[in-house]
Amino acid sequence: MFQFWFEFASMYSYVAALRVEPECARAGVTVAYKPFLLGPIFAEQLGIKDSPFNVQPVRGRYMWRDLERLCEKYALPWRRPSVFPRNSVLAARVALAAGPAIGPVTRSIFSANFAEDLDISDPAVLRRSVQRAGGDPDRALALAQSPELKAQLRENTDEARRLGVFGAPNFVIGGELFFGQDRLEDAIAWAQRT
Amino acid sequence: MFQFWFEFASMYSYVAALRVEPECARAGVTVAYKPFLLGPIFAEQLGIKDSPFNVQPVRGRYMWRDLERLCEKYALPWRRPSVFPRNSVLAARVALAAGPAIGPVTRSIFSANFAEDLDISDPAVLRRSVQRAGGDPDRALALAQSPELKAQLRENTDEARRLGVFGAPNFVIGGELFFGQDRLEDAIAWAQRT
């Protein structure tokens, strides 16, 4: 099982989200989508309530430039979001609520945040993301507010903690953790070997 | 000019140091070796006097595993150092003192730290590193203590700051900064385009 662990507020997760499906398909590997929340993990591990890229401005400046270059390299649309990081709690629940459509819905939400500079904490933006991905927005938004979905997102975040996650995105194969979108190829090779 | 900015205490710099020369040679790119000190930069930017991998144990645990996998991938010898990070001030000065032999001396010192678990702050270890790289240990160790070499290392660290460095290793082409050993191929492609 090839798991893709991501956070909708994370810019490197955007690059991974748009690359993971075609790369895995080419290798004959099936992707399991695992949205989680990085906020609580950063709070616990770093004692911060913001992105490390904001807390460390020199590093942050580089990361934005790096993202620009990566999007050019992989021919991905890119617009630097006017708000970073965006609140991603509802977005993550909506993705989980999409069931088998979680792949297209995930890409659609990431594109809203990082290619269109839209506020992915706004239910109207999320409705449109679900719709464009061919899902049922009424159903997804209603389900996203249910206790079951809220619990599922908390469980995902707990599982990420247990896996030793400290950032996003990650790829996990049988407990073996690969951190960073630049480890996608290594993770796929690992999945094919095991 | 393709600059390789590295820190002898940094484990990812080890991987980069052993990969940079063959990859650049294949691409017809000449490497300029730029040792610098990450300690003062971490102190200023993060307020820490240790490696972030020690300060953040969850991240640190992953990084050691990642290093193991990378060394297997690139067929590099690897022994986890019993002391991390090691004091690298004298090592950096000795590398600068090697003049045109800085490439082989750099690889030799990195191998002492990360393949042989030797203390690279020990002058005897550094003498042996220079000797194995075909350099003159007496000359290098004497020169390393000179005011000129001390100033040169301080200037390198100042230049790293000006370039926006926040970690190691880095590749810099005409002011364009690439951070991380995993950006080596992208940096070479950039050098070839410009």
CSV table of C-alpha atoms in Angstrom, one decimal:
chain,number,residue,atom,x,y,z
A,1,MET,CA,0.0,0.0,0.0
A,2,PHE,CA,1.4,3.3,-1.1
A,3,GLN,CA,0.2,6.1,1.2
A,4,PHE,CA,0.4,9.8,0.3
A,5,TRP,CA,0.3,11.9,3.5
A,6,PHE,CA,-0.5,15.5,2.8
A,7,GLU,CA,-1.6,18.8,4.3
A,8,PHE,CA,-3.7,21.2,2.2
A,9,ALA,CA,-1.9,24.3,3.6
A,10,SER,CA,1.5,22.9,2.6
A,11,MET,CA,3.0,24.2,-0.6
A,12,TYR,CA,5.3,21.2,-1.2
A,13,SER,CA,2.2,19.0,-0.7
A,14,TYR,CA,0.7,20.8,-3.7
A,15,VAL,CA,3.6,19.8,-5.9
A,16,ALA,CA,3.3,16.2,-4.6
A,17,ALA,CA,-0.4,16.1,-5.0
A,18,LEU,CA,-0.2,17.0,-8.7
A,19,ARG,CA,2.7,14.6,-9.4
A,20,VAL,CA,1.8,11.5,-7.3
A,21,GLU,CA,-1.0,10.1,-9.5
A,22,PRO,CA,0.7,10.1,-12.9
A,23,GLU,CA,4.0,8.9,-11.4
A,24,CYS,CA,2.4,6.1,-9.5
A,25,ALA,CA,0.1,5.1,-12.4
A,26,ARG,CA,3.2,4.8,-14.7
A,27,ALA,CA,4.8,2.4,-12.1
A,28,GLY,CA,1.6,0.4,-11.5
A,29,VAL,CA,1.3,1.6,-7.9
A,30,THR,CA,-2.1,2.5,-6.3
A,31,VAL,CA,-2.2,5.6,-4.2
A,32,ALA,CA,-4.0,5.8,-0.8
A,33,TYR,CA,-4.8,9.4,0.0
A,34,LYS,CA,-4.1,10.4,3.7
A,35,PRO,CA,-4.9,14.0,4.5
A,36,PHE,CA,-3.8,15.1,8.0
A,37,LEU,CA,-3.2,18.3,10.0
A,38,LEU,CA,0.3,19.6,10.4
A,39,GLY,CA,-0.7,22.4,12.8
A,40,PRO,CA,-0.9,20.2,15.9
A,41,ILE,CA,2.3,18.4,15.0
A,42,PHE,CA,4.2,21.7,14.6
A,43,ALA,CA,2.7,23.0,17.8
A,44,GLU,CA,3.9,19.8,19.7
A,45,GLN,CA,7.3,19.4,18.0
A,46,LEU,CA,8.3,23.0,17.4
A,47,GLY,CA,6.2,25.0,19.8
A,48,ILE,CA,4.9,27.2,16.9
A,49,LYS,CA,1.4,28.1,15.7
A,50,ASP,CA,2.5,29.1,12.2
A,51,SER,CA,4.5,27.7,9.3
A,52,PRO,CA,8.2,27.3,9.9
A,53,PHE,CA,8.6,29.2,6.6
A,54,ASN,CA,7.1,32.2,8.2
A,55,VAL,CA,8.9,31.7,11.5
A,56,GLN,CA,12.2,31.4,9.7
A,57,PRO,CA,12.1,34.2,7.0
A,58,VAL,CA,15.4,33.4,5.3
A,59,ARG,CA,14.3,29.8,4.8
A,60,GLY,CA,10.8,30.9,3.8
A,61,ARG,CA,12.2,33.3,1.1
A,62,TYR,CA,14.1,30.4,-0.4
A,63,MET,CA,11.2,28.0,-0.3
A,64,TRP,CA,8.9,30.3,-2.3
A,65,ARG,CA,11.6,30.6,-5.0
A,66,ASP,CA,12.2,26.9,-4.9
A,67,LEU,CA,8.4,26.3,-5.4
A,68,GLU,CA,8.4,28.6,-8.4
A,69,ARG,CA,11.3,26.6,-10.0
A,70,LEU,CA,9.7,23.2,-9.1
A,71,CYS,CA,6.4,24.3,-10.7
A,72,GLU,CA,8.2,25.4,-13.8
A,73,LYS,CA,10.2,22.1,-13.9
A,74,TYR,CA,7.0,19.9,-13.6
A,75,ALA,CA,4.9,22.3,-15.7
A,76,LEU,CA,2.4,22.9,-12.9
A,77,PRO,CA,0.3,26.1,-12.6
A,78,TRP,CA,1.5,28.3,-9.7
A,79,ARG,CA,0.3,31.5,-8.1
A,80,ARG,CA,1.8,32.4,-4.7
A,81,PRO,CA,-1.1,32.5,-2.2
A,82,SER,CA,-1.8,35.9,-0.7
A,83,VAL,CA,-2.4,34.1,2.7
A,84,PHE,CA,-0.1,31.4,3.9
A,85,PRO,CA,-0.7,29.1,5.5
A,86,ARG,CA,-4.4,28.8,5.0
A,87,ASN,CA,-6.7,27.1,7.5
A,88,SER,CA,-7.0,23.6,6.0
A,89,VAL,CA,-9.3,21.8,8.6
A,90,LEU,CA,-12.5,21.9,6.5
A,91,ALA,CA,-10.6,21.1,3.3
A,92,ALA,CA,-9.1,18.0,4.8
A,93,ARG,CA,-12.6,16.8,6.0
A,94,VAL,CA,-14.1,17.5,2.6
A,95,ALA,CA,-11.4,15.5,0.9
A,96,LEU,CA,-12.1,12.6,3.3
A,97,ALA,CA,-15.8,13.0,2.6
A,98,ALA,CA,-15.2,12.5,-1.1
A,99,GLY,CA,-14.7,8.8,-0.7
A,100,PRO,CA,-13.4,7.2,-3.9
A,101,ALA,CA,-13.2,10.6,-5.5
A,102,ILE,CA,-10.6,11.7,-3.0
A,103,GLY,CA,-7.8,11.9,-5.7
A,104,PRO,CA,-9.5,14.4,-8.0
A,105,VAL,CA,-11.0,16.4,-5.1
A,106,THR,CA,-7.6,16.6,-3.5
A,107,ARG,CA,-6.0,18.0,-6.7
A,108,SER,CA,-8.9,20.4,-7.2
A,109,ILE,CA,-8.6,21.8,-3.6
A,110,PHE,CA,-4.8,22.2,-3.9
A,111,SER,CA,-5.2,24.0,-7.2
A,112,ALA,CA,-7.6,26.4,-5.6
A,113,ASN,CA,-5.0,27.3,-2.9
A,114,PHE,CA,-1.8,27.3,-4.9
A,115,ALA,CA,-2.8,28.0,-8.5
A,116,GLU,CA,-5.8,30.3,-8.0
A,117,ASP,CA,-5.1,31.9,-4.7
A,118,LEU,CA,-8.5,31.1,-3.3
A,119,ASP,CA,-9.4,30.7,0.4
A,120,ILE,CA,-9.8,26.9,0.9
A,121,SER,CA,-11.3,27.5,4.4
A,122,ASP,CA,-14.4,29.1,2.6
A,123,PRO,CA,-17.1,26.4,2.1
A,124,ALA,CA,-18.1,28.1,-1.3
A,125,VAL,CA,-14.6,27.5,-2.6
A,126,LEU,CA,-14.6,23.9,-1.4
A,127,ARG,CA,-18.1,23.3,-3.0
A,128,ARG,CA,-16.7,24.5,-6.3
A,129,SER,CA,-13.6,22.3,-5.9
A,130,VAL,CA,-15.7,19.2,-5.3
A,131,GLN,CA,-18.0,20.1,-8.2
A,132,ARG,CA,-15.1,20.6,-10.6
A,133,ALA,CA,-13.7,17.2,-9.6
A,134,GLY,CA,-17.0,15.6,-10.5
A,135,GLY,CA,-18.2,15.0,-6.9
A,136,ASP,CA,-21.4,15.9,-5.1
A,137,PRO,CA,-20.8,19.2,-3.2
A,138,ASP,CA,-23.9,19.0,-1.1
A,139,ARG,CA,-23.1,15.5,0.1
A,140,ALA,CA,-19.4,16.2,0.7
A,141,LEU,CA,-20.0,19.5,2.6
A,142,ALA,CA,-22.6,17.9,4.8
A,143,LEU,CA,-20.6,14.8,5.5
A,144,ALA,CA,-17.5,17.0,6.3
A,145,GLN,CA,-19.4,18.4,9.3
A,146,SER,CA,-20.2,14.9,10.7
A,147,PRO,CA,-18.7,13.6,13.9
A,148,GLU,CA,-17.4,10.5,11.9
A,149,LEU,CA,-15.4,12.7,9.5
A,150,LYS,CA,-14.0,14.9,12.3
A,151,ALA,CA,-12.9,11.7,14.1
A,152,GLN,CA,-11.4,10.3,10.9
A,153,LEU,CA,-9.2,13.4,10.4
A,154,ARG,CA,-8.1,13.3,14.1
A,155,GLU,CA,-7.2,9.6,13.6
A,156,ASN,CA,-5.2,10.4,10.5
A,157,THR,CA,-3.2,13.0,12.4
A,158,ASP,CA,-2.6,10.6,15.2
A,159,GLU,CA,-1.5,7.9,12.8
A,160,ALA,CA,0.9,10.5,11.1
A,161,ARG,CA,2.4,11.1,14.6
A,162,ARG,CA,2.9,7.4,15.1
A,163,LEU,CA,4.6,7.1,11.8
A,164,GLY,CA,7.2,9.7,12.9
A,165,VAL,CA,5.8,12.5,10.6
A,166,PHE,CA,7.3,16.0,11.2
A,167,GLY,CA,6.3,17.8,8.0
A,168,ALA,CA,4.5,17.3,4.7
A,169,PRO,CA,4.2,15.7,2.2
A,170,ASN,CA,5.2,12.2,3.0
A,171,PHE,CA,5.0,8.8,1.2
A,172,VAL,CA,4.7,5.7,3.4
A,173,ILE,CA,5.1,2.1,2.3
A,174,GLY,CA,4.7,-0.5,5.0
A,175,GLY,CA,5.7,1.9,7.7
A,176,GLU,CA,8.8,3.2,5.7
A,177,LEU,CA,8.6,7.0,5.7
A,178,PHE,CA,9.7,9.2,2.9
A,179,PHE,CA,9.5,12.9,3.6
A,180,GLY,CA,9.3,15.6,0.9
A,181,GLN,CA,7.9,15.7,-2.6
A,182,ASP,CA,11.5,15.1,-3.9
A,183,ARG,CA,11.4,11.6,-2.5
A,184,LEU,CA,8.5,10.5,-4.7
A,185,GLU,CA,10.6,8.5,-7.1
A,186,ASP,CA,12.5,6.8,-4.3
A,187,ALA,CA,9.3,5.9,-2.5
A,188,ILE,CA,7.9,4.4,-5.7
A,189,ALA,CA,11.0,2.4,-6.2
A,190,TRP,CA,10.7,1.2,-2.6
A,191,ALA,CA,7.1,0.2,-3.2
A,192,GLN,CA,8.1,-1.8,-6.3
A,193,ARG,CA,10.9,-3.6,-4.5
A,194,THR,CA,8.6,-4.6,-1.5
B,1,MET,CA,30.6,29.5,-11.8
B,2,PHE,CA,29.1,26.5,-10.1
B,3,GLN,CA,29.7,26.9,-6.3
B,4,PHE,CA,29.3,24.1,-3.8
B,5,TRP,CA,28.6,25.5,-0.4
B,6,PHE,CA,29.1,22.9,2.4
B,7,GLU,CA,29.7,22.4,6.1
B,8,PHE,CA,31.9,19.5,7.3
B,9,ALA,CA,29.5,18.7,10.2
B,10,SER,CA,26.5,18.3,7.9
B,11,MET,CA,25.5,14.8,6.9
B,12,TYR,CA,23.7,15.8,3.8
B,13,SER,CA,26.8,17.8,2.8
B,14,TYR,CA,28.7,14.5,2.9
B,15,VAL,CA,26.4,12.9,0.3
B,16,ALA,CA,26.7,16.1,-1.9
B,17,ALA,CA,30.5,16.2,-1.5
B,18,LEU,CA,30.8,12.7,-2.8
B,19,ARG,CA,28.3,13.2,-5.6
B,20,VAL,CA,29.1,16.7,-6.9
B,21,GLU,CA,32.4,16.1,-8.7
B,22,PRO,CA,31.4,13.1,-10.9
B,23,GLU,CA,27.9,14.7,-11.7
B,24,CYS,CA,29.5,18.0,-12.6
B,25,ALA,CA,32.3,16.4,-14.6
B,26,ARG,CA,29.7,14.5,-16.7
B,27,ALA,CA,27.9,17.8,-17.4
B,28,GLY,CA,31.1,19.6,-18.2
B,29,VAL,CA,30.7,22.0,-15.2
B,30,THR,CA,33.6,23.1,-13.0
B,31,VAL,CA,33.0,23.0,-9.2
B,32,ALA,CA,34.2,25.8,-6.9
B,33,TYR,CA,34.4,24.5,-3.3
B,34,LYS,CA,33.0,26.8,-0.6
B,35,PRO,CA,33.3,25.5,2.9
B,36,PHE,CA,31.5,27.7,5.5
B,37,LEU,CA,30.3,27.4,9.1
B,38,LEU,CA,26.6,26.7,9.7
B,39,GLY,CA,26.9,27.1,13.5
B,40,PRO,CA,26.8,30.9,13.5
B,41,ILE,CA,23.9,30.9,11.0
B,42,PHE,CA,21.9,28.5,13.1
B,43,ALA,CA,22.6,30.6,16.2
B,44,GLU,CA,21.4,33.7,14.4
B,45,GLN,CA,18.4,32.3,12.6
B,46,LEU,CA,17.2,29.6,15.0
B,47,GLY,CA,18.7,30.6,18.3
B,48,ILE,CA,20.2,27.2,18.7
B,49,LYS,CA,23.7,26.0,19.4
B,50,ASP,CA,23.2,22.5,18.1
B,51,SER,CA,22.0,20.7,15.0
B,52,PRO,CA,18.2,21.1,14.3
B,53,PHE,CA,18.3,17.3,13.9
B,54,ASN,CA,19.2,17.0,17.6
B,55,VAL,CA,16.9,19.8,18.7
B,56,GLN,CA,14.0,18.1,16.8
B,57,PRO,CA,14.3,14.4,17.7
B,58,VAL,CA,11.4,13.2,15.5
B,59,ARG,CA,12.9,14.9,12.4
B,60,GLY,CA,16.4,13.8,13.5
B,61,ARG,CA,15.4,10.1,13.6
B,62,TYR,CA,14.0,10.3,10.1
B,63,MET,CA,17.1,12.1,8.7
B,64,TRP,CA,19.5,9.3,9.9
B,65,ARG,CA,17.3,6.7,8.2
B,66,ASP,CA,17.1,8.9,5.1
B,67,LEU,CA,20.9,9.2,5.0
B,68,GLU,CA,21.2,5.4,5.2
B,69,ARG,CA,18.9,5.0,2.3
B,70,LEU,CA,20.6,7.8,0.3
B,71,CYS,CA,24.0,6.2,0.8
B,72,GLU,CA,22.7,2.9,-0.3
B,73,LYS,CA,21.1,4.5,-3.4
B,74,TYR,CA,24.3,6.3,-4.4
B,75,ALA,CA,26.6,3.4,-3.3
B,76,LEU,CA,28.5,5.6,-0.7
B,77,PRO,CA,30.1,4.2,2.4
B,78,TRP,CA,28.3,5.2,5.5
B,79,ARG,CA,28.9,4.8,9.3
B,80,ARG,CA,26.7,6.9,11.6
B,81,PRO,CA,29.1,9.1,13.5
B,82,SER,CA,29.2,8.5,17.3
B,83,VAL,CA,29.4,12.3,17.8
B,84,PHE,CA,27.1,14.7,15.9
B,85,PRO,CA,27.6,17.4,14.9
B,86,ARG,CA,31.4,17.4,15.1
B,87,ASN,CA,33.3,20.7,15.5
B,88,SER,CA,34.2,21.6,11.9
B,89,VAL,CA,36.1,24.8,12.2
B,90,LEU,CA,39.7,23.4,11.8
B,91,ALA,CA,38.5,21.0,9.1
B,92,ALA,CA,37.0,23.9,7.0
B,93,ARG,CA,40.3,25.9,7.4
B,94,VAL,CA,42.4,22.9,6.4
B,95,ALA,CA,40.2,22.4,3.2
B,96,LEU,CA,40.7,26.1,2.4
B,97,ALA,CA,44.4,25.6,3.0
B,98,ALA,CA,44.6,22.8,0.4
B,99,GLY,CA,44.3,25.3,-2.5
B,100,PRO,CA,43.8,23.5,-5.8
B,101,ALA,CA,43.6,20.1,-3.9
B,102,ILE,CA,40.5,21.3,-2.1
B,103,GLY,CA,38.2,18.7,-3.9
B,104,PRO,CA,40.1,15.6,-2.9
B,105,VAL,CA,40.8,16.9,0.6
B,106,THR,CA,37.1,17.8,1.1
B,107,ARG,CA,36.1,14.3,0.2
B,108,SER,CA,38.8,12.8,2.4
B,109,ILE,CA,37.7,14.8,5.5
B,110,PHE,CA,34.0,14.0,4.9
B,111,SER,CA,34.8,10.3,4.6
B,112,ALA,CA,36.6,10.5,7.9
B,113,ASN,CA,33.5,12.0,9.6
B,114,PHE,CA,30.7,10.0,7.9
B,115,ALA,CA,32.3,6.7,6.7
B,116,GLU,CA,35.0,6.1,9.4
B,117,ASP,CA,33.5,7.8,12.4
B,118,LEU,CA,36.7,9.8,13.1
B,119,ASP,CA,36.9,13.1,15.0
B,120,ILE,CA,37.5,15.7,12.3
B,121,SER,CA,38.4,18.3,15.0
B,122,ASP,CA,41.5,16.3,15.8
B,123,PRO,CA,44.6,17.6,13.9
B,124,ALA,CA,46.0,14.1,13.5
B,125,VAL,CA,42.8,13.0,11.7
B,126,LEU,CA,43.0,16.0,9.4
B,127,ARG,CA,46.7,15.4,8.7
B,128,ARG,CA,45.8,11.9,7.6
B,129,SER,CA,42.9,13.2,5.5
B,130,VAL,CA,45.2,15.6,3.7
B,131,GLN,CA,47.9,13.0,3.2
B,132,ARG,CA,45.4,10.4,1.7
B,133,ALA,CA,44.2,13.1,-0.7
B,134,GLY,CA,47.8,13.6,-1.9
B,135,GLY,CA,48.3,16.9,-0.2
B,136,ASP,CA,51.1,18.2,2.1
B,137,PRO,CA,49.8,17.8,5.7
B,138,ASP,CA,52.5,20.0,7.3
B,139,ARG,CA,51.8,22.8,5.0
B,140,ALA,CA,48.0,22.5,5.2
B,141,LEU,CA,47.9,22.3,9.0
B,142,ALA,CA,50.3,25.3,9.4
B,143,LEU,CA,48.4,27.4,6.9
B,144,ALA,CA,45.1,26.5,8.5
B,145,GLN,CA,46.2,28.3,11.7
B,146,SER,CA,47.1,31.5,9.8
B,147,PRO,CA,45.2,34.8,10.2
B,148,GLU,CA,44.6,34.8,6.4
B,149,LEU,CA,42.8,31.4,6.4
B,150,LYS,CA,40.8,32.3,9.5
B,151,ALA,CA,39.6,35.4,7.8
B,152,GLN,CA,38.8,33.5,4.6
B,153,LEU,CA,36.5,31.1,6.4
B,154,ARG,CA,34.8,34.1,8.1
B,155,GLU,CA,34.3,35.7,4.7
B,156,ASN,CA,32.9,32.5,3.3
B,157,THR,CA,30.4,32.4,6.1
B,158,ASP,CA,29.5,36.1,5.6
B,159,GLU,CA,29.0,35.4,1.9
B,160,ALA,CA,26.8,32.4,2.6
B,161,ARG,CA,24.6,34.7,4.8
B,162,ARG,CA,24.4,37.3,2.0
B,163,LEU,CA,23.3,34.5,-0.4
B,164,GLY,CA,20.4,33.6,1.8
B,165,VAL,CA,21.8,30.4,3.1
B,166,PHE,CA,20.0,28.7,6.1
B,167,GLY,CA,21.4,25.2,5.9
B,168,ALA,CA,23.8,22.9,4.0
B,169,PRO,CA,24.6,21.8,1.4
B,170,ASN,CA,23.9,24.4,-1.3
B,171,PHE,CA,24.7,24.9,-4.9
B,172,VAL,CA,24.9,28.5,-6.2
B,173,ILE,CA,25.1,29.6,-9.8
B,174,GLY,CA,25.2,33.4,-10.4
B,175,GLY,CA,23.5,34.1,-7.1
B,176,GLU,CA,20.7,31.5,-7.7
B,177,LEU,CA,20.6,29.3,-4.6
B,178,PHE,CA,19.7,25.6,-4.6
B,179,PHE,CA,19.5,24.1,-1.1
B,180,GLY,CA,19.9,20.3,-0.4
B,181,GLN,CA,21.9,17.5,-2.0
B,182,ASP,CA,18.7,16.5,-3.8
B,183,ARG,CA,18.8,19.7,-5.9
B,184,LEU,CA,22.2,18.8,-7.4
B,185,GLU,CA,20.7,17.8,-10.8
B,186,ASP,CA,18.5,20.8,-10.9
B,187,ALA,CA,21.5,23.1,-10.1
B,188,ILE,CA,23.6,21.5,-12.9
B,189,ALA,CA,20.7,21.9,-15.4
B,190,TRP,CA,20.5,25.6,-14.3
B,191,ALA,CA,24.3,26.0,-14.8
B,192,GLN,CA,24.0,24.5,-18.3
B,193,ARG,CA,21.2,26.8,-19.3
B,194,THR,CA,22.9,30.0,-18.1
